mmCIF file of C-alpha atoms and ligand atoms in Angstrom:
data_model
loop_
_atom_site.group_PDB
_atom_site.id
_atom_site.type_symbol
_atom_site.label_atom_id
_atom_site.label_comp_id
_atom_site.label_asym_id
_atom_site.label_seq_id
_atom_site.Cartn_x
_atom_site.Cartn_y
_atom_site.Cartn_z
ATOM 1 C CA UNK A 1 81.566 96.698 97.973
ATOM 2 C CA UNK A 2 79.133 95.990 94.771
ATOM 3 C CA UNK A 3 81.845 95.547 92.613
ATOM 4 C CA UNK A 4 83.864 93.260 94.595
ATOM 5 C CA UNK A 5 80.456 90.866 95.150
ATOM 6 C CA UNK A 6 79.892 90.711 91.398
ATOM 7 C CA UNK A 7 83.205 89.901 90.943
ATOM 8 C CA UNK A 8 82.822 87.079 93.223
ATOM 9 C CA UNK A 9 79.454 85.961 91.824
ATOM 10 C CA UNK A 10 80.764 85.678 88.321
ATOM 11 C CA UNK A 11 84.214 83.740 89.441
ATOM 12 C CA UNK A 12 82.784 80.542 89.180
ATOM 13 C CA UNK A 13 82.516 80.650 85.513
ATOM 14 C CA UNK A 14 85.988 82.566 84.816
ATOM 15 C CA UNK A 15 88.614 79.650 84.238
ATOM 16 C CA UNK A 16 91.368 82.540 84.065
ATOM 17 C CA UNK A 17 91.797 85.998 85.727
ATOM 18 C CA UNK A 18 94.048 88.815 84.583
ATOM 19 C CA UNK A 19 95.214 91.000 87.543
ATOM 20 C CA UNK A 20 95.773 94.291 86.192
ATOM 21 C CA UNK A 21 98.782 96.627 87.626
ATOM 22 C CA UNK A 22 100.457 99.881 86.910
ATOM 23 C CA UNK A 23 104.051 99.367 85.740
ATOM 24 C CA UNK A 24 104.981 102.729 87.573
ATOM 25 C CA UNK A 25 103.811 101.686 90.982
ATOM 26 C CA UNK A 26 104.791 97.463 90.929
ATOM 27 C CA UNK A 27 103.802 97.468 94.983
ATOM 28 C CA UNK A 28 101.301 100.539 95.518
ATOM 29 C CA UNK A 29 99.243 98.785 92.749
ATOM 30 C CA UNK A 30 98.589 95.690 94.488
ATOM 31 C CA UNK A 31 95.302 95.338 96.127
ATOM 32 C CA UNK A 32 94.906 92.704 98.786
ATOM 33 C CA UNK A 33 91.329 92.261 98.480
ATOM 34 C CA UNK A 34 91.498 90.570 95.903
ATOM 35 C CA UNK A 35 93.653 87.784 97.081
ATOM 36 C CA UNK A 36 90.534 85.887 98.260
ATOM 37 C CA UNK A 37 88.435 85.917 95.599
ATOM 38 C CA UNK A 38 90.841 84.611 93.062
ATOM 39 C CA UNK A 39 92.257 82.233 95.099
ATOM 40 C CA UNK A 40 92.476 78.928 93.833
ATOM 41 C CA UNK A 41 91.825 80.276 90.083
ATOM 42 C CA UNK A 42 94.808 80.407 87.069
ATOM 43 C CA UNK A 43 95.940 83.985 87.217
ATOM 44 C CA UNK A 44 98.356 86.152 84.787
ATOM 45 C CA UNK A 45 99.872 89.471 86.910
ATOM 46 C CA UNK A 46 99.981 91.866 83.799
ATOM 47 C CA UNK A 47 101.350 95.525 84.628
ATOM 48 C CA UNK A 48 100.361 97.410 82.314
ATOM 49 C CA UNK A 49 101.435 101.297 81.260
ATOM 50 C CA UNK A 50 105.297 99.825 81.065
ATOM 51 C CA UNK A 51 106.292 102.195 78.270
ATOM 52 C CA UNK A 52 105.973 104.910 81.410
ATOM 53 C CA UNK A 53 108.154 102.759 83.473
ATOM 54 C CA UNK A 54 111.898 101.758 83.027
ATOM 55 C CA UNK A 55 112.518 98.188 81.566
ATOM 56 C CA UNK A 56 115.177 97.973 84.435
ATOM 57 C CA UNK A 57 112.082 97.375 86.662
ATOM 58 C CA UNK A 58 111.265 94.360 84.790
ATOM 59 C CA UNK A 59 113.433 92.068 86.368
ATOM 60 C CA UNK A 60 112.911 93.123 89.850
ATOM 61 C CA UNK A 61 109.538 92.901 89.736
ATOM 62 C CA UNK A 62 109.657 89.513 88.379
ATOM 63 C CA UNK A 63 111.952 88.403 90.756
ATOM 64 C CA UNK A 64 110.153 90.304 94.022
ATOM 65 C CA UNK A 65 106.770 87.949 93.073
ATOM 66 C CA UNK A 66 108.743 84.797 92.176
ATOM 67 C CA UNK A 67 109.624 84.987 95.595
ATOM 68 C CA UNK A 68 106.098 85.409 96.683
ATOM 69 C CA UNK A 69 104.910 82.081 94.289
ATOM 70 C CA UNK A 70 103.699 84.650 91.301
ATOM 71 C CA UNK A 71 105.469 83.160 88.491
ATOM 72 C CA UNK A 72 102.920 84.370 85.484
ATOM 73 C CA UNK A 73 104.095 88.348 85.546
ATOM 74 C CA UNK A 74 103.774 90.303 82.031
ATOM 75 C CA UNK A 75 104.507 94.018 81.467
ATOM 76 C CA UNK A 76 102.302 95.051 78.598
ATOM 77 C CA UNK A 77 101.643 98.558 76.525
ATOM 78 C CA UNK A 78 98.309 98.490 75.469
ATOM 79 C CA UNK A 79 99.193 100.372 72.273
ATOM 80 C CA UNK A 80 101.908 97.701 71.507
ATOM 81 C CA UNK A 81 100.195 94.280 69.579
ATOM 82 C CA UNK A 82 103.045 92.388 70.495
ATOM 83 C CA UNK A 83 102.944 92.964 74.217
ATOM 84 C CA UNK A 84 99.776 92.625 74.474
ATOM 85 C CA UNK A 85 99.812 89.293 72.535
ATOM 86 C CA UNK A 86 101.378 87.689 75.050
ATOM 87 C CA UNK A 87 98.266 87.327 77.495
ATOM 88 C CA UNK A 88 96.550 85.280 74.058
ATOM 89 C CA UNK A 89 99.448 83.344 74.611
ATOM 90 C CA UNK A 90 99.211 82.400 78.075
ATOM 91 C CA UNK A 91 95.238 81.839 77.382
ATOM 92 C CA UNK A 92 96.264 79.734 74.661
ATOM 93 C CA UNK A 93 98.593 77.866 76.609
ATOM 94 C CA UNK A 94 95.867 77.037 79.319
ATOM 95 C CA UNK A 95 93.343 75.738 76.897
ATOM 96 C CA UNK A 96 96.501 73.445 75.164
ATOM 97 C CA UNK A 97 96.763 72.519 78.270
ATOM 98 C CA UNK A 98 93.449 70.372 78.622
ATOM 99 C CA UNK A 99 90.818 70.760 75.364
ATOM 100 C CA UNK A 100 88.278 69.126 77.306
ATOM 101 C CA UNK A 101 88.304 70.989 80.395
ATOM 102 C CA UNK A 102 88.701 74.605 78.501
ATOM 103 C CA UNK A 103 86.322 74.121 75.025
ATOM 104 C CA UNK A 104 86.509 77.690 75.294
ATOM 105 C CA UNK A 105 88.159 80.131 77.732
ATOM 106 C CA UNK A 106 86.813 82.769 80.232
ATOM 107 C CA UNK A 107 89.147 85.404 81.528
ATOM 108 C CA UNK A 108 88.444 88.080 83.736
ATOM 109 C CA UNK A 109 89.930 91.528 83.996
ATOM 110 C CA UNK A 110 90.352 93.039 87.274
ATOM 111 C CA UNK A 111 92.474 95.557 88.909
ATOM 112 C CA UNK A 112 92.502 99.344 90.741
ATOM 113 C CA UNK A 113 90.970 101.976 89.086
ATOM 114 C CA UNK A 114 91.773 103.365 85.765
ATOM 115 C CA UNK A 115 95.436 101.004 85.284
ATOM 116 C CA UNK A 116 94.117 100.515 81.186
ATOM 117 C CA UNK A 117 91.936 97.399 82.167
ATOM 118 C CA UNK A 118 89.603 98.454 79.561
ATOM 119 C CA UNK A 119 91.985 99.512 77.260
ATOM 120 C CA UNK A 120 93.707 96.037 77.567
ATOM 121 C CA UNK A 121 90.501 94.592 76.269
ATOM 122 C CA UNK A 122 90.173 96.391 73.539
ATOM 123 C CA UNK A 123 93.669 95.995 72.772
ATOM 124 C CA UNK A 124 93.266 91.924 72.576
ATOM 125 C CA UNK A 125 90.337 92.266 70.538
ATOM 126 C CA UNK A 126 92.519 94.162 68.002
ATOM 127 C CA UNK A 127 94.975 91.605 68.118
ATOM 128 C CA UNK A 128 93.016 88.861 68.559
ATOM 129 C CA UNK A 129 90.129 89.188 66.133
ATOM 130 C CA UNK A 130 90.988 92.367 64.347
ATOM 131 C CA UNK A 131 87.570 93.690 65.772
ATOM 132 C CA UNK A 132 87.208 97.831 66.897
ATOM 133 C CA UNK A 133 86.636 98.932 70.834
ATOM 134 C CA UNK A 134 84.207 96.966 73.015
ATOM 135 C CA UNK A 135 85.232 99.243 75.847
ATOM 136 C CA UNK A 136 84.841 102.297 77.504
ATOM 137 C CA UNK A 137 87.926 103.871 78.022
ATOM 138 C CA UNK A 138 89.626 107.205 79.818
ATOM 139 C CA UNK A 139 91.631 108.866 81.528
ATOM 140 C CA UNK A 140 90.470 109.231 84.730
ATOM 141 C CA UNK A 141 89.744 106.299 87.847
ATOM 142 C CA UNK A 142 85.702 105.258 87.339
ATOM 143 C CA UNK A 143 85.413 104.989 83.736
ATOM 144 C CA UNK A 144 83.935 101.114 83.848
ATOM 145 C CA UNK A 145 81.028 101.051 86.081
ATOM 146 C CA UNK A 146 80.066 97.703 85.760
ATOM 147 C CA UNK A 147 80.806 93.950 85.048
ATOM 148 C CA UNK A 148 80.275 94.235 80.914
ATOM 149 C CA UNK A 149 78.951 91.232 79.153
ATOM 150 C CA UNK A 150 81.325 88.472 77.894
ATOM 151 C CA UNK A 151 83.306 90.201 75.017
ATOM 152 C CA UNK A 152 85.040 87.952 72.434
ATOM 153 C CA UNK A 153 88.518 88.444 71.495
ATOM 154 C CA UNK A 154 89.840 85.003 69.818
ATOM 155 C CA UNK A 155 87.688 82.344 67.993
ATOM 156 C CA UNK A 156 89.653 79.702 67.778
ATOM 157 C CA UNK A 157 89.840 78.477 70.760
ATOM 158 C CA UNK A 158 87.107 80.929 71.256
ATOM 159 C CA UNK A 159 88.118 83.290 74.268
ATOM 160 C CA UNK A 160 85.884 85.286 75.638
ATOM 161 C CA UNK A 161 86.684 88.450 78.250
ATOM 162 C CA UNK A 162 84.927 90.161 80.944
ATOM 163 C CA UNK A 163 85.726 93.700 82.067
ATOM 164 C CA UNK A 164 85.320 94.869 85.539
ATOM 165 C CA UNK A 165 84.872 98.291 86.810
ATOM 166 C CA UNK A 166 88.546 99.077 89.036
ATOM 167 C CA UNK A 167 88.261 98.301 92.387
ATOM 168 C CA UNK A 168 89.871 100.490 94.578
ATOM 169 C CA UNK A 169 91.362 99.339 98.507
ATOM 170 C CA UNK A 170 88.847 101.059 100.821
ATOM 171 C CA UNK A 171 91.540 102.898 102.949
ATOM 172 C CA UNK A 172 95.152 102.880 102.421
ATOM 173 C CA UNK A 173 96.845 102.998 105.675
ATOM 174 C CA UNK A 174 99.990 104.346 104.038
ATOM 175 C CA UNK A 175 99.564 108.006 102.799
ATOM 176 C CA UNK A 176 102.711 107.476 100.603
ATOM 177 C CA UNK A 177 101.373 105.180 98.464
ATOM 178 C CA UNK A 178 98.406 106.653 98.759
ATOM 179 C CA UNK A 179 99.677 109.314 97.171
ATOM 180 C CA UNK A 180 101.261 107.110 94.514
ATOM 181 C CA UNK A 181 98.392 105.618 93.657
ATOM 182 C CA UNK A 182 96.799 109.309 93.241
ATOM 183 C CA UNK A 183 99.715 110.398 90.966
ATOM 184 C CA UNK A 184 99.664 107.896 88.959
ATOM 185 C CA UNK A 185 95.937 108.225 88.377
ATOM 186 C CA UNK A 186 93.871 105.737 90.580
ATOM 187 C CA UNK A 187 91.841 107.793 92.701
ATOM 188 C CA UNK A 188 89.956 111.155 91.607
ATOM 189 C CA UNK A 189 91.998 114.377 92.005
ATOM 190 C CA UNK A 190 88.917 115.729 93.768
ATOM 191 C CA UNK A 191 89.415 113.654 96.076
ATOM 192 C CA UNK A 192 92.975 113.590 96.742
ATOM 193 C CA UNK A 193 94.283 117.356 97.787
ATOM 194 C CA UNK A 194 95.588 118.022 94.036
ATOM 195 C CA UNK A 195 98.384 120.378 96.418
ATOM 196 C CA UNK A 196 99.744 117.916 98.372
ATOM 197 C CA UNK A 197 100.435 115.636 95.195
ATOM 198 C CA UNK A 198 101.845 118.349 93.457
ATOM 199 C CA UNK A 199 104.058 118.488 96.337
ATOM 200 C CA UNK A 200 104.890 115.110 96.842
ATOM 201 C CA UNK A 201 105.649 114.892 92.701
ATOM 202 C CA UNK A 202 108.126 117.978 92.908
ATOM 203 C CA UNK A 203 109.639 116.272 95.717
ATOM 204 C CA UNK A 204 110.367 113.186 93.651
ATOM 205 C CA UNK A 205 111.400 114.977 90.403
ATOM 206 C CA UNK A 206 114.228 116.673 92.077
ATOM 207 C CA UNK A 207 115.448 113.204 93.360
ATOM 208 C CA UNK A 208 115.368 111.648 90.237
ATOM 209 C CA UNK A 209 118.981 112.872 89.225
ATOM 210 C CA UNK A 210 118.593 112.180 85.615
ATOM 211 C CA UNK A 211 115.061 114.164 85.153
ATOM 212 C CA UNK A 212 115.757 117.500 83.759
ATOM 213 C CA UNK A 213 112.400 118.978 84.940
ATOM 214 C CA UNK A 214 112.971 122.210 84.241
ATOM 215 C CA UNK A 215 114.238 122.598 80.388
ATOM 216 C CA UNK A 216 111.111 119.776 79.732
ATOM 217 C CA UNK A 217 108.679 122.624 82.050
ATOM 218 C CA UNK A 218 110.724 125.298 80.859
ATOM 219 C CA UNK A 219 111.505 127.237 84.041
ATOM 220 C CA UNK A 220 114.534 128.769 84.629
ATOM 221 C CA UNK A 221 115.640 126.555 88.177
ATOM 222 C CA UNK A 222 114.995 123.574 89.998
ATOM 223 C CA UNK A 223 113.457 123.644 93.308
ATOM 224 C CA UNK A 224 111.822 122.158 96.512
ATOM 225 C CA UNK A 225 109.708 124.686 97.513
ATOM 226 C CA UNK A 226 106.273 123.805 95.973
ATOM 227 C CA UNK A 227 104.668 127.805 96.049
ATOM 228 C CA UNK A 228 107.867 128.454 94.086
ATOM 229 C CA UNK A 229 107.464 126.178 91.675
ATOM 230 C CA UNK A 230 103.915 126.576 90.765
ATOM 231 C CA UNK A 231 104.463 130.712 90.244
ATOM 232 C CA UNK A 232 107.109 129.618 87.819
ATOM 233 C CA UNK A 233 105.140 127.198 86.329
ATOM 234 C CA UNK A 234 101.926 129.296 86.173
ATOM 235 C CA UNK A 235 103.902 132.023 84.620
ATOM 236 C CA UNK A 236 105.772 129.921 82.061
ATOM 237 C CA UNK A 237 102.330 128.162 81.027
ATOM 238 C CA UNK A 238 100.317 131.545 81.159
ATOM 239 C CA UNK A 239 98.158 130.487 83.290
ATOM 240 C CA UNK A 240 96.991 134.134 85.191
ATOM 241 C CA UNK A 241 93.880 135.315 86.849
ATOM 242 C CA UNK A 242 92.570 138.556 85.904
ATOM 243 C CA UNK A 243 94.618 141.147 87.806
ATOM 244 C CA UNK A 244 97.907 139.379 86.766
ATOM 245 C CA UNK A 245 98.359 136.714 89.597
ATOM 246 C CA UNK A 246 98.933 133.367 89.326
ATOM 247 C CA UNK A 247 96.533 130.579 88.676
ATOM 248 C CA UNK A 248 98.416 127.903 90.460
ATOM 249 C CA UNK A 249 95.246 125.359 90.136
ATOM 250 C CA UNK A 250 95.768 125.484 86.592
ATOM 251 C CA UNK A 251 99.367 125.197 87.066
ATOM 252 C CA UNK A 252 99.351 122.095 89.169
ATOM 253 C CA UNK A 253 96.599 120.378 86.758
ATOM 254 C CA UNK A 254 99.244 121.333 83.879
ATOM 255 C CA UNK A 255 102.010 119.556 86.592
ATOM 256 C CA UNK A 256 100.268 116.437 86.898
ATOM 257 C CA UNK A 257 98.821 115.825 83.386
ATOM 258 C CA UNK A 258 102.064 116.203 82.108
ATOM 259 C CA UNK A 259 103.371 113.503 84.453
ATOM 260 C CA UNK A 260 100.876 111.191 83.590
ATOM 261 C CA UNK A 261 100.907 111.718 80.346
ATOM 262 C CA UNK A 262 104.961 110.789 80.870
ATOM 263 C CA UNK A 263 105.947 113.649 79.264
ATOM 264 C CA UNK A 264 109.188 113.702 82.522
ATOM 265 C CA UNK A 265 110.445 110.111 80.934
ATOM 266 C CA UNK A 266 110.035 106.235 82.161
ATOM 267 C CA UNK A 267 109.580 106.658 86.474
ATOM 268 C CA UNK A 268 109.094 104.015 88.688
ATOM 269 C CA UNK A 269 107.891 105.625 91.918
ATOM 270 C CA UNK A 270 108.131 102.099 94.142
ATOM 271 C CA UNK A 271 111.405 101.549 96.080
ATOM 272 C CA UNK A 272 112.365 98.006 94.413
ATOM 273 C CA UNK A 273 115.822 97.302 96.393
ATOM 274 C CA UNK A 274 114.981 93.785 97.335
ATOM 275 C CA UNK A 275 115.193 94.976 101.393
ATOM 276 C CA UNK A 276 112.540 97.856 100.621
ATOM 277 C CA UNK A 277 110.105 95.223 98.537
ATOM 278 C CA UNK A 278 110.743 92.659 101.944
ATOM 279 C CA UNK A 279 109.270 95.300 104.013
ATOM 280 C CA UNK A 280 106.565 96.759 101.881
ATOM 281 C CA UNK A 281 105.415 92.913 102.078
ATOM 282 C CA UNK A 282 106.238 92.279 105.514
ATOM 283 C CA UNK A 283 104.031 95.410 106.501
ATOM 284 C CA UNK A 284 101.100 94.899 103.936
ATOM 285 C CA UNK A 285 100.795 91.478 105.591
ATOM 286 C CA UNK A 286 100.840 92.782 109.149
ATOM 287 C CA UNK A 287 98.187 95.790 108.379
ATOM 288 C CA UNK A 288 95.505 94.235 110.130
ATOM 289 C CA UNK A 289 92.301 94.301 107.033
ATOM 290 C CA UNK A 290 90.262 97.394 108.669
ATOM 291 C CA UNK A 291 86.764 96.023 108.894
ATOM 292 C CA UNK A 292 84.184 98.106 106.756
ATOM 293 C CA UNK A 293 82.909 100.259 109.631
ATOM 294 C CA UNK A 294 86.436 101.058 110.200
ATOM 295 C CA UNK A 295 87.400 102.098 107.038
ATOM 296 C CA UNK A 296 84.027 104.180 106.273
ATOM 297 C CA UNK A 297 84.937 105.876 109.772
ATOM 298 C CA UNK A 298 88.633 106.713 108.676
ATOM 299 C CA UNK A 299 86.794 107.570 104.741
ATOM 300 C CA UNK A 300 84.736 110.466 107.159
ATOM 301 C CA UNK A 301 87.533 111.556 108.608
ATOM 302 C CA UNK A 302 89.632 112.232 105.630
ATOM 303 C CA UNK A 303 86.683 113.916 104.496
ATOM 304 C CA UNK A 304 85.888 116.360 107.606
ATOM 305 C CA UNK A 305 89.646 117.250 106.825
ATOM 306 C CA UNK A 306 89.473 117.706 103.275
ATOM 307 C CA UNK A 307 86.348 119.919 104.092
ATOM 308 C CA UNK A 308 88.197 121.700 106.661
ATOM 309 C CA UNK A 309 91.171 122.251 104.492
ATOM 310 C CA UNK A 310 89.201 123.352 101.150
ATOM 311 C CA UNK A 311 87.267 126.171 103.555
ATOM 312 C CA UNK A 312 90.550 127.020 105.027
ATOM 313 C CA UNK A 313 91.872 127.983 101.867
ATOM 314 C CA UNK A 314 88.900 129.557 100.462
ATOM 315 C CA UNK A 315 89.352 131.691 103.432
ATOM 316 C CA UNK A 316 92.548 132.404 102.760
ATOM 317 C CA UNK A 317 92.113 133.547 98.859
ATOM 318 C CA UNK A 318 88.743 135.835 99.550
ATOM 319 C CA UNK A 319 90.180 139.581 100.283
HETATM 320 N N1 LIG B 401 100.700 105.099 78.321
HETATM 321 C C1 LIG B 401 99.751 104.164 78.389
HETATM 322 N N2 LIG B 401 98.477 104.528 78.656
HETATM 323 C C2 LIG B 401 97.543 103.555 78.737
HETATM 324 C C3 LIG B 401 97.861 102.182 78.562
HETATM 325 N N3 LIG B 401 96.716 101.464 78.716
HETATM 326 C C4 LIG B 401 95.747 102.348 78.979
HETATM 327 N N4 LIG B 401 96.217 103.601 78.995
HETATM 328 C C5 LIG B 401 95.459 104.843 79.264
HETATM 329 O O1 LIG B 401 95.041 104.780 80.625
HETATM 330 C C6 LIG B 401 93.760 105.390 80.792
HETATM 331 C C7 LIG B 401 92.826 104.442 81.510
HETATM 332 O O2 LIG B 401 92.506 103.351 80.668
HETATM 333 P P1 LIG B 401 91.214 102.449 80.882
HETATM 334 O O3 LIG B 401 91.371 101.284 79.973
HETATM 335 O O4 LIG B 401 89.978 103.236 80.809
HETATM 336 O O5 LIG B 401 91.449 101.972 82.393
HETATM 337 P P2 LIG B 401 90.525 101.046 83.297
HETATM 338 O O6 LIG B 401 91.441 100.236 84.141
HETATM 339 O O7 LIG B 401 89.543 100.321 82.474
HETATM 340 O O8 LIG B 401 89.825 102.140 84.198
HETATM 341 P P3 LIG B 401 88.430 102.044 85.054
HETATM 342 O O9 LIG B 401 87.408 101.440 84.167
HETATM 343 O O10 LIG B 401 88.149 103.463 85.371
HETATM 344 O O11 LIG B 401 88.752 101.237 86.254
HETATM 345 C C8 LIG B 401 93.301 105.776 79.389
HETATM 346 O O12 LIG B 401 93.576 107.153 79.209
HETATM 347 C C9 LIG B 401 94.160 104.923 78.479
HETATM 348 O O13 LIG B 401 94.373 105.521 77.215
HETATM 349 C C10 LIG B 401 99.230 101.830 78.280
HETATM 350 O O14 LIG B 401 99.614 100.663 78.129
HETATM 351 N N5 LIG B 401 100.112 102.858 78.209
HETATM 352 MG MG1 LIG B 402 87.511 100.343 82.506
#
């Protein structure tokens, strides 16, 4: 993948890499492939997006990749100065550490698509240098398309970033957090059947005792029936076709932006109970790496499917 063999091209230079997570999916946000690259480098896990995730995660999380020999873990809101300050301090820290070794500091970004990599830049330039954006930024997966050029963000000790366009695991062998990773923004919705994670996030909501869904949707009743939902939805949201029937595309767009947006509160969708986090690890290390012809063959499958399924339903809609 291009973006993975820049990445390792530029390594040699970086002297500090910031893996980039989302603070709503502390497991599903973890990609593997990037394990080997980084090894032997200094490296700060930062999940980012934690005002959409509980602080009660916090600990858990720490504590799940202490266990695993990550001991650098920060939770930071890009829109906070004082959480974000806390990478310049680590940076700061390393170049303490030994002057002549680190005259000045080279950190790279990396992480999955669209988890505020960018956004994190810009975000220590404010801080750091009181400088405006250096980085695209938005909100969908693909915004970054390419390694930028070394951006500056402290001067003294002069620190310097790169930003890296996300890098997404080429198949993900779990269609759970597969989906979780769709939800939560990391692959495009045309991609993933927009249905099926409407589905999957109604399922959720109505296990997450303490969401009131429905007086923050403004529907009358909770339920798990996903056709259901949507006509409420649709209806509550105006969002008809001509003849009076429901636009339930529009309705699930409306269903998703508003999670993402966090408009349903602070959700964690990863199972953190430490047995749950033993197995997620357990199996992510026994997933044998698919090998790149595998993974384009399982990329065509998915595909015929989706094909199959988007005709199926055209079928379905034309009288
Ligand atoms: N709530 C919240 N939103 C954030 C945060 N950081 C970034 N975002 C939003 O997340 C979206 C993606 O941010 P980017 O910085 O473009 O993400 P990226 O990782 O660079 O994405 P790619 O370049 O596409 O890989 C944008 O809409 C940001 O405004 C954060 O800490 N909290
Ligand atoms: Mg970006």
């Amino acid at each position: 993948m291009a973006g993975l063999r820049e990445m390792r091209d530029q390594m040699r230079t970086v002297d500090l890499v910031i893996e980039t997570r989302d603070a709503r999916i502390p497991l599903s946000s973890i990609n593997k492939q990037f394990e080997q690259i980084i090894k032997g480098k200094h490296r700060v896990i930062v999940y980012n997006k934690a005002d959409l995730a509980p602080i009660s995660i916090q600990n858990p999380v720490r504590e799940a990749l202490a266990k695993r020999n990550h001991h650098k873990v920060l939770f930071t809101n890009t829109n906070v100065n004082k959480s974000v300050r806390q990478i310049l301090d680590v940076a700061r820290e390393l170049s303490a550490s030994d002057p002549i070794r680190y005259p000045e500091l080279s950190i790279m970004v990396i992480g999955m698509p669209n988890v505020g990599k960018s956004s994190l830049i810009n975000a220590l330039r404010r801080t750091g240098i009181n400088r405006g954006k250096a980085a695209n930024t938005g909100a969908k997966p693909g915004v970054t398309r390419a390694l930028s050029s070394r951006i500056r963000v402290l001067e003294s000790p002069p620190i310097y970033l790169v930003d890296t366009p996300g890098v997404m695991i080429p198949y993900i062998p779990d269609p759970i957090v597969a989906l979780k990773v769709a939800l939560t923004g990391g692959i495009k919705d045309n991609i993933a059947d927009e249905n099926v994670l409407a589905d999957y996030l109604l399922f959720r909501l109505n296990r997450f005792t303490h969401i009131d869904y429905c007086s923050i949707l403004g529907i009358s009743q909770p339920t798990d029936d996903i056709s259901e939902f949507l006509q409420m939805l649709g209806r509550k949201i105006g969002a008809l076709r001509q003849g009076g029937e429901t636009d339930t595309d529009k309705a699930i767009q409306f269903f998703l932006r508003a999670f993402r947006q966090g408009k349903f509160g602070q959700l964690c969708l990863d199972d953190l109970e430490p047995h749950a986090v033993d197995e997620f690890f357990k199996r992510s290390m026994e997933e044998a790496p698919l090998s790149k012809n595998q993974a384009q063959k399982a990329k065509r499958a998915a595909q015929r499917q989706r094909a199959l399924q988007k005709a199926q339903k055209r079928s379905s809609r034309s009288p």
